[in-house]
Amino acid sequence: MILEYSSGLVDVEQTVYSYFSILGLVHPELEIWRKVALEREMDFRSETRQWNSLPGVPVRNDDKVGRNDPCPCGSGEKYKKCCGPNPLG
């Protein structure tokens, strides 16, 4: 197995290392696979930490017009009777 290979979806080294470790099998490259799997896990965790550091507050649109608010077009009517979601209905 070439170490430069990475499928992008499945880490081959991590899969092979897990398989051999669970079954208790010995392989000459087992330690190399372990190191590569741990490095990728650490990279994944650091990327996850970056995503989790984003603010968790939802974005709110303060410009939203309520159904019973005056229509923003300036007609003087309620939004629901003028330019609302169904002005013809």
Short mmCIF file of C-alpha atoms in Angstrom, two decimals:
data_model
loop_
_atom_site.label_atom_id
_atom_site.label_comp_id
_atom_site.label_asym_id
_atom_site.label_seq_id
_atom_site.Cartn_x
_atom_site.Cartn_y
_atom_site.Cartn_z
CA MET A 1 0.00 0.00 0.00
CA ILE A 2 1.42 3.39 -0.98
CA LEU A 3 1.21 6.02 1.80
CA GLU A 4 0.53 8.87 -0.61
CA TYR A 5 -2.81 7.34 -1.58
CA SER A 6 -5.95 8.94 -0.13
CA SER A 7 -9.42 8.33 -1.49
CA GLY A 8 -10.95 11.41 0.10
CA LEU A 9 -13.90 9.44 1.45
CA VAL A 10 -12.32 6.54 3.29
CA ASP A 11 -8.91 6.64 4.89
CA VAL A 12 -7.36 3.35 3.82
CA GLU A 13 -4.74 3.36 6.54
CA GLN A 14 -7.33 3.87 9.27
CA THR A 15 -9.50 1.06 7.90
CA VAL A 16 -6.61 -1.38 7.57
CA TYR A 17 -5.19 -0.42 10.98
CA SER A 18 -8.60 -0.93 12.60
CA TYR A 19 -9.07 -4.29 10.90
CA PHE A 20 -5.67 -5.64 11.95
CA SER A 21 -5.98 -4.21 15.50
CA ILE A 22 -9.43 -5.66 16.15
CA LEU A 23 -8.44 -9.08 14.89
CA GLY A 24 -5.11 -8.95 16.73
CA LEU A 25 -3.15 -9.61 13.54
CA VAL A 26 0.48 -8.57 13.12
CA HIS A 27 1.70 -6.73 10.03
CA PRO A 28 5.08 -5.05 9.38
CA GLU A 29 3.40 -1.73 8.48
CA LEU A 30 0.92 -1.73 11.39
CA GLU A 31 2.78 1.03 13.27
CA ILE A 32 2.97 3.21 10.14
CA TRP A 33 -0.77 2.79 9.56
CA ARG A 34 -1.43 3.72 13.18
CA LYS A 35 0.60 6.93 12.90
CA VAL A 36 -1.10 7.95 9.63
CA ALA A 37 -4.56 7.20 11.08
CA LEU A 38 -3.83 9.26 14.20
CA GLU A 39 -2.49 12.18 12.13
CA ARG A 40 -5.63 12.22 10.00
CA GLU A 41 -7.81 12.05 13.09
CA MET A 42 -5.99 15.04 14.59
CA ASP A 43 -6.39 16.97 11.31
CA PHE A 44 -10.11 16.15 11.31
CA ARG A 45 -10.48 17.26 14.92
CA SER A 46 -8.73 20.58 14.25
CA GLU A 47 -10.98 21.21 11.23
CA THR A 48 -14.04 20.38 13.35
CA ARG A 49 -12.86 22.81 16.04
CA GLN A 50 -12.65 25.56 13.42
CA TRP A 51 -16.26 24.90 12.33
CA ASN A 52 -17.46 24.78 15.94
CA SER A 53 -15.89 28.17 16.68
CA LEU A 54 -18.39 29.88 14.39
CA PRO A 55 -21.07 31.87 16.21
CA GLY A 56 -24.12 29.77 17.04
CA VAL A 57 -26.57 32.67 16.88
CA PRO A 58 -29.11 32.43 14.06
CA VAL A 59 -29.18 35.24 11.54
CA ARG A 60 -32.35 37.27 11.78
CA ASN A 61 -33.81 39.51 9.11
CA ASP A 62 -35.05 42.66 10.87
CA ASP A 63 -36.53 44.01 7.62
CA LYS A 64 -39.30 41.38 7.58
CA VAL A 65 -42.78 42.81 7.16
CA GLY A 66 -45.58 41.33 9.28
CA ARG A 67 -48.99 40.54 7.78
CA ASN A 68 -50.70 43.35 9.71
CA ASP A 69 -47.94 45.94 9.27
CA PRO A 70 -48.42 48.80 6.81
CA CYS A 71 -47.33 47.80 3.32
CA PRO A 72 -43.81 49.01 2.44
CA CYS A 73 -45.04 50.16 -0.98
CA GLY A 74 -46.64 53.19 0.67
CA SER A 75 -50.29 52.47 -0.21
CA GLY A 76 -51.42 52.79 3.40
CA GLU A 77 -53.09 49.37 3.39
CA LYS A 78 -52.04 46.37 5.47
CA TYR A 79 -49.35 44.23 3.88
CA LYS A 80 -51.67 41.18 3.75
CA LYS A 81 -54.25 43.09 1.66
CA CYS A 82 -51.78 44.84 -0.64
CA CYS A 83 -48.46 43.23 -1.65
CA GLY A 84 -48.64 40.20 0.70
CA PRO A 85 -48.04 36.58 -0.28
CA ASN A 86 -51.35 36.31 -2.14
CA PRO A 87 -52.51 39.85 -3.10
CA LEU A 88 -55.18 38.54 -5.50
CA GLY A 89 -56.71 36.07 -3.05
#
